[in-house]
Short mmCIF file of C-alpha atoms in Angstrom, two decimals:
data_model
loop_
_atom_site.label_atom_id
_atom_site.label_comp_id
_atom_site.label_asym_id
_atom_site.label_seq_id
_atom_site.Cartn_x
_atom_site.Cartn_y
_atom_site.Cartn_z
CA MET A 24 -15.56 -44.47 35.55
CA ILE A 25 -14.30 -47.61 37.49
CA GLN A 26 -14.14 -47.06 41.19
CA GLY A 27 -11.22 -48.71 42.83
CA THR A 28 -11.86 -51.36 45.82
CA PHE A 29 -11.19 -50.34 49.30
CA TYR A 30 -9.29 -53.18 51.00
CA ILE A 31 -9.09 -53.32 54.78
CA ILE A 32 -6.19 -55.60 55.93
CA SER A 33 -5.49 -56.45 59.69
CA ALA A 34 -3.60 -58.78 61.43
CA PRO A 35 -2.22 -59.59 64.87
CA SER A 36 1.29 -58.39 65.24
CA GLY A 37 3.66 -60.98 64.06
CA ALA A 38 1.60 -62.38 61.22
CA GLY A 39 3.72 -60.97 58.57
CA LYS A 40 1.15 -58.73 57.10
CA SER A 41 3.65 -55.61 56.34
CA LEU A 42 6.07 -58.22 54.45
CA LEU A 43 3.03 -59.34 52.52
CA LEU A 44 2.09 -56.06 51.80
CA GLN A 45 5.50 -55.04 50.66
CA ARG A 46 5.57 -57.88 48.28
CA LEU A 47 1.84 -57.11 47.01
CA LEU A 48 2.84 -53.65 46.05
CA LYS A 49 6.03 -54.81 44.08
CA GLU A 50 3.82 -56.96 41.81
CA GLN A 51 4.16 -55.90 38.14
CA LEU A 52 0.65 -56.89 37.47
CA LEU A 53 -0.85 -55.02 39.97
CA ARG A 54 0.27 -51.36 39.44
CA ASP A 55 -3.28 -50.23 40.19
CA ILE A 56 -2.79 -50.62 44.09
CA LYS A 57 -2.12 -48.02 46.54
CA LEU A 58 -1.31 -48.23 50.05
CA SER A 59 -3.28 -45.75 52.11
CA ILE A 60 -0.55 -43.43 53.94
CA SER A 61 -1.95 -42.53 57.49
CA TYR A 62 -1.61 -39.27 59.19
CA THR A 63 0.09 -39.10 62.43
CA THR A 64 1.18 -36.72 65.44
CA ARG A 65 4.20 -39.06 66.48
CA SER A 66 7.65 -37.79 65.75
CA ILE A 67 9.45 -38.73 62.68
CA ARG A 68 11.86 -41.74 63.11
CA PRO A 69 15.43 -41.51 61.01
CA ASN A 70 14.52 -44.44 58.78
CA GLU A 71 11.02 -42.92 58.05
CA THR A 72 10.03 -40.18 55.19
CA ASP A 73 6.97 -37.56 55.50
CA GLY A 74 4.39 -38.45 52.83
CA LYS A 75 5.73 -42.15 52.43
CA ASP A 76 5.41 -43.94 55.63
CA TYR A 77 2.98 -41.12 57.04
CA PHE A 78 2.01 -37.57 56.98
CA PHE A 79 3.70 -36.08 60.04
CA VAL A 80 1.40 -33.61 61.45
CA SER A 81 1.27 -31.36 64.85
CA LYS A 82 -1.38 -32.32 67.33
CA HIS A 83 -2.89 -28.83 66.50
CA THR A 84 -3.06 -29.79 62.95
CA PHE A 85 -4.62 -33.33 63.62
CA LYS A 86 -7.25 -31.94 66.05
CA ASN A 87 -8.33 -29.15 63.17
CA MET A 88 -8.79 -32.17 60.77
CA ILE A 89 -10.89 -34.14 63.41
CA ALA A 90 -12.99 -30.90 63.64
CA GLU A 91 -13.62 -30.63 59.84
CA ASP A 92 -14.53 -34.23 59.88
CA ALA A 93 -11.34 -35.19 57.92
CA PHE A 94 -10.99 -38.69 58.92
CA LEU A 95 -12.60 -41.74 57.93
CA GLU A 96 -11.28 -43.13 61.16
CA TYR A 97 -8.91 -42.11 63.72
CA ALA A 98 -7.19 -43.32 67.20
CA LYS A 99 -5.28 -42.35 69.94
CA VAL A 100 -2.45 -44.85 70.77
CA PHE A 101 0.23 -44.28 73.41
CA GLY A 102 -0.63 -40.54 73.49
CA ASN A 103 -0.38 -40.27 69.73
CA TYR A 104 -2.90 -39.93 67.13
CA TYR A 105 -3.06 -41.90 63.86
CA GLY A 106 -5.60 -41.12 61.35
CA THR A 107 -6.83 -41.99 57.79
CA SER A 108 -7.80 -39.12 55.39
CA ARG A 109 -11.35 -39.11 54.02
CA GLU A 110 -10.30 -37.01 50.91
CA SER A 111 -6.92 -39.05 50.23
CA VAL A 112 -8.83 -42.42 50.02
CA LYS A 113 -11.61 -41.08 47.95
CA GLU A 114 -9.26 -39.39 45.55
CA ILE A 115 -7.17 -42.62 45.02
CA LEU A 116 -10.45 -44.66 44.71
CA SER A 117 -12.08 -42.40 42.03
CA SER A 118 -9.19 -42.41 39.98
CA GLY A 119 -9.91 -46.54 39.54
CA ILE A 120 -6.86 -47.28 41.71
CA ASP A 121 -7.55 -49.70 44.68
CA VAL A 122 -6.80 -48.80 48.17
CA PHE A 123 -5.19 -50.89 50.98
CA LEU A 124 -5.64 -49.59 54.36
CA ASP A 125 -3.41 -51.31 56.91
CA ILE A 126 -5.41 -51.19 60.22
CA ASP A 127 -6.56 -52.65 63.34
CA TRP A 128 -10.01 -54.09 64.27
CA GLN A 129 -11.25 -51.07 65.57
CA GLY A 130 -10.26 -49.09 62.45
CA ALA A 131 -11.81 -51.42 60.39
CA LYS A 132 -15.01 -51.26 62.18
CA GLN A 133 -15.30 -47.78 61.73
CA ILE A 134 -14.33 -48.24 58.15
CA ARG A 135 -17.07 -50.72 57.28
CA THR A 136 -20.05 -48.21 58.58
CA GLN A 137 -19.01 -45.84 56.28
CA PHE A 138 -18.38 -47.70 53.05
CA LEU A 139 -20.56 -50.45 51.77
CA LEU A 140 -18.20 -52.16 49.39
CA THR A 141 -15.01 -52.76 51.35
CA CYS A 142 -13.19 -55.93 51.01
CA SER A 143 -11.68 -56.97 54.01
CA ILE A 144 -8.82 -59.54 54.85
CA PHE A 145 -7.48 -60.84 57.96
CA VAL A 146 -3.97 -62.59 58.33
CA LEU A 147 -3.08 -65.18 60.73
CA PRO A 148 0.28 -66.82 61.65
CA PRO A 149 0.55 -70.63 60.98
CA SER A 150 0.72 -71.47 64.66
CA ILE A 151 1.18 -70.01 68.15
CA GLN A 152 4.68 -71.19 68.32
CA GLU A 153 5.36 -69.25 65.17
CA LEU A 154 3.57 -66.37 66.34
CA ALA A 155 5.58 -66.42 69.63
CA ARG A 156 8.59 -66.78 67.74
CA ARG A 157 8.05 -63.86 65.48
CA LEU A 158 6.98 -61.51 68.27
CA ASN A 159 10.15 -62.44 70.30
CA ARG A 160 12.62 -62.22 67.37
CA ARG A 161 11.65 -58.39 67.09
CA ALA A 162 14.09 -56.82 69.40
CA GLN A 163 15.59 -57.25 72.84
CA ASP A 164 12.49 -56.61 74.34
CA THR A 165 11.87 -57.39 78.19
CA GLU A 166 9.61 -60.38 78.89
CA GLN A 167 7.21 -58.21 80.19
CA VAL A 168 6.75 -56.40 77.04
CA ILE A 169 6.63 -59.33 74.78
CA THR A 170 3.91 -60.93 77.14
CA GLN A 171 1.93 -57.40 76.66
CA ARG A 172 2.52 -57.51 72.81
CA MET A 173 1.41 -61.43 72.73
CA LYS A 174 -1.85 -60.31 74.75
CA GLN A 175 -2.86 -57.49 72.16
CA ALA A 176 -2.17 -60.03 69.58
CA ILE A 177 -4.93 -62.43 71.02
CA ILE A 178 -7.26 -59.66 71.44
CA GLU A 179 -6.85 -58.82 67.78
CA ILE A 180 -7.09 -62.48 66.60
CA THR A 181 -10.60 -62.52 68.28
CA HIS A 182 -12.01 -60.05 65.77
CA TYR A 183 -10.88 -62.33 62.88
CA SER A 184 -14.49 -63.34 61.88
CA GLU A 185 -15.45 -59.72 61.13
CA TYR A 186 -13.38 -59.80 58.02
CA ASP A 187 -14.45 -61.33 54.72
CA TYR A 188 -11.31 -63.31 53.95
CA LEU A 189 -9.00 -65.12 56.10
CA ILE A 190 -5.37 -65.86 55.12
CA ILE A 191 -2.95 -68.32 56.93
CA ASN A 192 0.51 -66.93 56.46
CA ASP A 193 2.62 -70.06 56.43
CA ASP A 194 4.50 -69.36 53.71
CA LEU A 195 4.91 -65.98 52.05
CA GLU A 196 4.71 -67.21 48.48
CA SER A 197 1.39 -68.93 49.29
CA ALA A 198 0.19 -66.20 51.04
CA LEU A 199 1.00 -63.84 48.28
CA THR A 200 -1.04 -65.91 46.04
CA ASP A 201 -4.06 -65.98 48.16
CA LEU A 202 -3.95 -62.36 48.44
CA LYS A 203 -3.74 -61.96 44.69
CA THR A 204 -6.47 -64.33 43.94
CA ILE A 205 -8.80 -62.25 46.48
CA ILE A 206 -7.93 -59.02 44.55
CA TYR A 207 -8.51 -60.57 41.09
CA ALA A 208 -11.81 -62.00 42.27
CA GLN A 209 -12.82 -58.92 43.61
CA ARG A 210 -12.37 -57.36 40.14
CA LEU A 211 -14.83 -60.09 38.66
CA ARG A 212 -17.78 -58.83 41.23
CA VAL A 213 -20.67 -57.91 39.10
CA HIS A 214 -20.44 -54.42 40.45
CA ASN A 215 -16.73 -53.82 39.20
CA GLN A 216 -17.62 -55.63 35.86
CA LYS A 217 -20.79 -53.63 35.35
CA VAL A 218 -18.75 -50.68 35.08
CA ARG A 219 -15.68 -52.23 32.94
CA HIS A 220 -18.06 -53.83 30.63
CA ASN A 221 -20.71 -51.19 30.22
CA THR A 222 -20.55 -50.79 26.66
CA LEU A 223 -20.60 -54.48 26.05
CA ILE A 224 -23.52 -55.08 28.42
CA SER A 225 -25.51 -51.94 27.01
CA LYS A 226 -25.14 -53.17 23.32
CA LEU A 227 -26.33 -56.50 24.56
CA LEU A 228 -29.49 -55.07 26.23
CA VAL A 229 -30.70 -53.01 23.47
CA VAL A 230 -31.02 -55.59 20.96
CA MET B 14 -16.86 -80.86 58.67
CA ILE B 15 -16.29 -78.67 55.79
CA GLN B 16 -19.36 -77.56 53.98
CA GLY B 17 -18.86 -77.46 50.06
CA THR B 18 -19.88 -74.11 48.42
CA PHE B 19 -23.23 -73.89 46.41
CA TYR B 20 -22.22 -72.34 43.16
CA ILE B 21 -25.09 -71.09 40.86
CA ILE B 22 -24.18 -70.39 37.24
CA SER B 23 -26.32 -68.94 34.64
CA ALA B 24 -25.76 -67.54 31.09
CA PRO B 25 -28.06 -66.81 27.96
CA SER B 26 -27.75 -69.57 25.35
CA GLY B 27 -24.62 -68.97 23.31
CA ALA B 28 -22.32 -67.65 26.12
CA GLY B 29 -20.42 -70.82 26.18
CA LYS B 30 -21.35 -71.64 29.61
CA SER B 31 -21.61 -75.59 29.05
CA LEU B 32 -18.11 -75.66 27.42
CA LEU B 33 -16.76 -73.54 30.39
CA LEU B 34 -18.29 -76.06 32.81
CA GLN B 35 -17.15 -79.10 31.00
CA ARG B 36 -13.45 -77.63 31.19
CA LEU B 37 -13.79 -76.71 35.02
CA LEU B 38 -14.81 -80.45 35.70
CA LYS B 39 -11.57 -81.72 34.26
CA GLU B 40 -9.27 -79.71 36.34
CA GLN B 41 -7.01 -82.04 38.16
CA LEU B 42 -6.73 -79.64 41.25
CA LEU B 43 -10.49 -79.32 41.22
CA ARG B 44 -11.78 -82.79 41.83
CA ASP B 45 -13.85 -81.67 44.77
CA ILE B 46 -16.57 -80.05 42.43
CA LYS B 47 -19.48 -81.67 41.11
CA LEU B 48 -22.15 -80.61 38.69
CA SER B 49 -25.51 -80.96 40.17
CA ILE B 50 -27.92 -83.33 38.00
CA SER B 51 -31.56 -82.34 37.65
CA TYR B 52 -34.45 -84.43 37.18
CA THR B 53 -36.64 -84.22 34.03
CA THR B 54 -39.77 -85.95 32.61
CA ARG B 55 -38.76 -85.11 29.02
CA SER B 56 -37.92 -88.18 27.12
CA ILE B 57 -33.98 -89.41 27.18
CA ARG B 58 -32.15 -88.67 24.14
CA PRO B 59 -30.07 -91.01 22.31
CA ASN B 60 -26.52 -89.56 23.31
CA GLU B 61 -27.75 -89.19 26.77
CA THR B 62 -27.35 -91.10 29.82
CA ASP B 63 -29.81 -91.43 32.70
CA GLY B 64 -28.07 -90.53 36.17
CA LYS B 65 -25.52 -88.53 34.15
CA ASP B 66 -27.15 -86.10 31.88
CA TYR B 67 -30.48 -86.11 33.84
CA PHE B 68 -32.30 -88.26 36.16
CA PHE B 69 -35.14 -89.27 33.81
CA VAL B 70 -38.69 -89.71 35.72
CA SER B 71 -42.19 -89.95 34.80
CA LYS B 72 -44.49 -87.25 35.02
CA HIS B 73 -46.16 -89.19 38.02
CA THR B 74 -43.09 -89.60 39.84
CA PHE B 75 -41.95 -85.74 39.52
CA LYS B 76 -45.33 -84.78 40.81
CA ASN B 77 -44.92 -86.73 43.43
CA MET B 78 -41.63 -85.34 44.24
CA ILE B 79 -43.20 -81.71 43.90
CA ALA B 80 -45.79 -82.98 46.74
CA GLU B 81 -43.08 -84.10 49.11
CA ASP B 82 -41.09 -80.74 48.83
CA ALA B 83 -38.25 -82.46 47.36
CA PHE B 84 -37.08 -79.92 44.94
CA LEU B 85 -35.09 -76.78 45.42
CA GLU B 86 -36.25 -75.17 42.50
CA TYR B 87 -38.54 -76.60 39.52
CA ALA B 88 -39.85 -75.34 36.38
CA LYS B 89 -42.09 -76.52 33.45
CA VAL B 90 -40.63 -75.83 30.19
CA PHE B 91 -42.22 -76.36 26.97
CA GLY B 92 -44.59 -79.00 28.76
CA ASN B 93 -41.51 -80.85 30.48
CA TYR B 94 -40.68 -80.46 34.05
CA TYR B 95 -37.10 -80.00 35.27
CA GLY B 96 -36.22 -79.88 38.88
CA THR B 97 -33.16 -79.77 41.23
CA SER B 98 -33.34 -82.37 44.04
CA ARG B 99 -32.88 -80.98 47.54
CA GLU B 100 -31.80 -83.94 48.90
CA SER B 101 -28.91 -84.77 46.52
CA VAL B 102 -27.54 -81.26 46.89
CA LYS B 103 -27.28 -81.15 50.44
CA GLU B 104 -25.66 -84.54 50.33
CA ILE B 105 -22.88 -83.40 48.25
CA LEU B 106 -22.45 -80.10 50.10
CA SER B 107 -22.26 -82.09 53.35
CA SER B 108 -19.52 -84.34 52.32
CA GLY B 109 -17.30 -81.10 51.55
CA ILE B 110 -17.69 -81.05 47.93
CA ASP B 111 -18.67 -77.84 46.08
CA VAL B 112 -21.81 -78.18 43.90
CA PHE B 113 -22.21 -76.31 40.43
CA LEU B 114 -25.81 -75.82 39.36
CA ASP B 115 -26.38 -74.71 35.69
CA ILE B 116 -29.77 -72.79 35.91
CA ASP B 117 -31.40 -70.03 34.49
CA TRP B 118 -32.01 -66.69 36.47
CA GLN B 119 -35.73 -68.01 37.90
CA GLY B 120 -34.23 -71.12 39.26
CA ALA B 121 -31.08 -69.05 40.73
CA LYS B 122 -33.79 -66.72 42.36
CA GLN B 123 -35.68 -69.78 43.89
CA ILE B 124 -32.10 -71.02 45.07
CA ARG B 125 -31.19 -67.72 46.72
CA THR B 126 -34.12 -67.39 49.02
CA GLN B 127 -33.36 -70.84 50.62
CA PHE B 128 -29.50 -70.84 50.66
CA LEU B 129 -27.91 -67.80 52.25
CA LEU B 130 -24.46 -68.79 51.26
CA THR B 131 -24.70 -69.27 47.61
CA CYS B 132 -22.12 -68.02 45.16
CA SER B 133 -23.52 -67.13 41.97
CA ILE B 134 -21.69 -66.42 38.58
CA PHE B 135 -23.18 -65.06 35.15
CA VAL B 136 -21.59 -65.56 31.86
CA LEU B 137 -21.88 -63.16 29.16
CA PRO B 138 -20.56 -63.55 25.67
CA PRO B 139 -17.91 -61.08 24.36
CA SER B 140 -20.40 -59.05 21.71
CA ILE B 141 -23.61 -59.23 20.27
CA GLN B 142 -22.17 -60.30 16.96
CA GLU B 143 -20.60 -63.30 18.37
CA LEU B 144 -23.94 -64.15 20.63
CA ALA B 145 -25.87 -64.07 17.25
CA ARG B 146 -22.82 -66.41 15.55
CA ARG B 147 -22.89 -68.70 18.30
CA LEU B 148 -26.88 -69.22 18.14
CA ASN B 149 -26.96 -69.47 14.40
CA ARG B 150 -24.23 -72.15 14.33
CA ARG B 151 -26.29 -74.37 16.53
CA ALA B 152 -28.08 -76.10 13.73
CA GLN B 153 -30.34 -75.70 10.64
CA ASP B 154 -32.87 -73.49 12.19
CA THR B 155 -35.55 -71.58 10.71
CA GLU B 156 -34.84 -67.76 11.17
CA GLN B 157 -37.84 -67.74 13.54
CA VAL B 158 -36.43 -70.25 16.01
CA ILE B 159 -33.38 -68.27 15.88
CA THR B 160 -35.01 -64.81 16.45
CA GLN B 161 -36.96 -66.64 19.22
CA ARG B 162 -33.82 -67.84 20.81
CA MET B 163 -31.93 -64.55 20.60
CA LYS B 164 -34.83 -62.67 22.56
CA GLN B 165 -34.58 -65.64 25.26
CA ALA B 166 -30.94 -64.75 25.51
CA ILE B 167 -31.72 -61.04 26.09
CA ILE B 168 -34.36 -61.77 28.73
CA GLU B 169 -31.60 -63.61 30.48
CA ILE B 170 -28.95 -61.31 30.09
CA THR B 171 -31.04 -58.62 31.83
CA HIS B 172 -30.70 -60.53 35.18
CA TYR B 173 -26.87 -60.49 35.07
CA SER B 174 -26.81 -58.13 37.83
CA GLU B 175 -28.45 -60.17 40.44
CA TYR B 176 -25.23 -62.38 40.41
CA ASP B 177 -22.36 -61.75 42.49
CA TYR B 178 -19.58 -62.51 39.73
CA LEU B 179 -19.68 -61.59 36.13
CA ILE B 180 -17.26 -63.55 33.60
CA ILE B 181 -17.06 -62.11 29.66
CA ASN B 182 -16.33 -65.35 27.92
CA ASP B 183 -14.40 -63.72 24.99
CA ASP B 184 -11.50 -66.53 25.24
CA LEU B 185 -12.21 -69.93 26.91
CA GLU B 186 -8.94 -70.08 28.39
CA SER B 187 -9.23 -66.66 30.35
CA ALA B 188 -12.74 -67.25 31.14
CA LEU B 189 -11.69 -70.61 32.79
CA THR B 190 -9.04 -68.71 34.79
CA ASP B 191 -11.70 -66.19 35.71
CA LEU B 192 -13.81 -69.22 37.17
CA LYS B 193 -11.08 -70.84 38.98
CA THR B 194 -10.14 -67.46 40.51
CA ILE B 195 -13.65 -67.21 41.84
CA ILE B 196 -13.52 -70.84 43.30
CA TYR B 197 -10.18 -70.24 44.94
CA ALA B 198 -11.19 -67.13 46.63
CA GLN B 199 -14.47 -68.33 47.49
CA ARG B 200 -12.33 -70.97 49.70
CA LEU B 201 -10.45 -68.10 51.56
CA ARG B 202 -13.80 -66.55 52.54
CA VAL B 203 -13.85 -66.33 56.08
CA HIS B 204 -16.62 -68.89 56.98
CA ASN B 205 -14.84 -71.57 54.67
CA GLN B 206 -11.47 -70.90 56.27
CA LYS B 207 -12.98 -71.02 60.03
CA VAL B 208 -13.95 -74.65 59.36
CA ARG B 209 -10.91 -75.55 57.62
CA HIS B 210 -8.35 -74.04 60.09
CA ASN B 211 -10.75 -74.76 63.25
CA THR B 212 -7.76 -76.26 65.21
CA LEU B 213 -5.43 -73.52 64.51
CA ILE B 214 -7.71 -70.74 65.29
CA SER B 215 -8.75 -72.24 68.76
CA LYS B 216 -5.20 -72.73 69.65
CA LEU B 217 -4.44 -69.12 69.04
CA LEU B 218 -7.60 -67.95 71.10
CA VAL B 219 -6.89 -69.93 74.25
CA VAL B 220 -3.52 -68.42 74.77
#
């Protein structure tokens, strides 16, 4: 049985990662990719759907899940918990579907210690000006909030070299091509091809 | 300065590797790829060119080169020596050009111990029937020669899983697409992108 590939994707806020993932999931030829849905204890927002954007659970449930070692990784951000369910990722992978996990460098680090065959991708904006522009565009935030967000982005960027691949998101279409190239190449990796062409290989070897 | 990538490609005889490489080298978008030319002590054949097919040298010269540690790898096959020059590979790589080395599993093994960042690719025929057909087609060989060649092919195949990537050469066009996908993905590897986008990354990090 083919195992899906476990992709980890990280980026500083403002690099355009979410739009890139949205586009990837719409690709007709890549139906066998799913985005991992995290568990969270924060309140659901009006435009969100439970089970699509997040699994919204109570703090009590989340803490029970921690106690049961149900998370591949979890973190507490501004008083709310966020976590990736071990069971749901394994279930998707074992049905031969690739999982994309959209996560920060700390989560990525936790995942890499548990899964040997992850494929991790970092996305960067094309320039510091563009990064600042994208972070400013977001809302009517105070300068302080924007500066804080910029600092956070830079911290994330310092970890880019811990990843397998680096995509510069200058133009969305070409970043999407890059991402698809990485996925197609990953499928040609010997450990994936070995399972896919198992019958052929055994026939070639018993001659 | 960007370093080229050191590609190693192996296949059993009859997998169609040579044709695949010929086609790759004709690709307009991949001008920055060269095939490594081996040194050999065997006699030049009428259709061959010195410095294009091989560098043809005397046994004396070859042995001197061995003594000077001039080879990344070398082997003696049917009384003739074949070897890959350390200097010429390094020269191509340091000018930012990718090198393809067409070599058997033993040579590949020798190379991997010396270069950490190689990318190795194995090519398989689509079926045992097709392999036999391709080996038979070659010439007016005796059955004994064909059987011997088939045995050699199977030995080579047993080493496929030592490679990073596996291509099944069923259809030449799709095998070429696979090969190009691997090359493009390799260029997105973080250690390659790091050098290519050095200026951008340093600007993002000093903010």
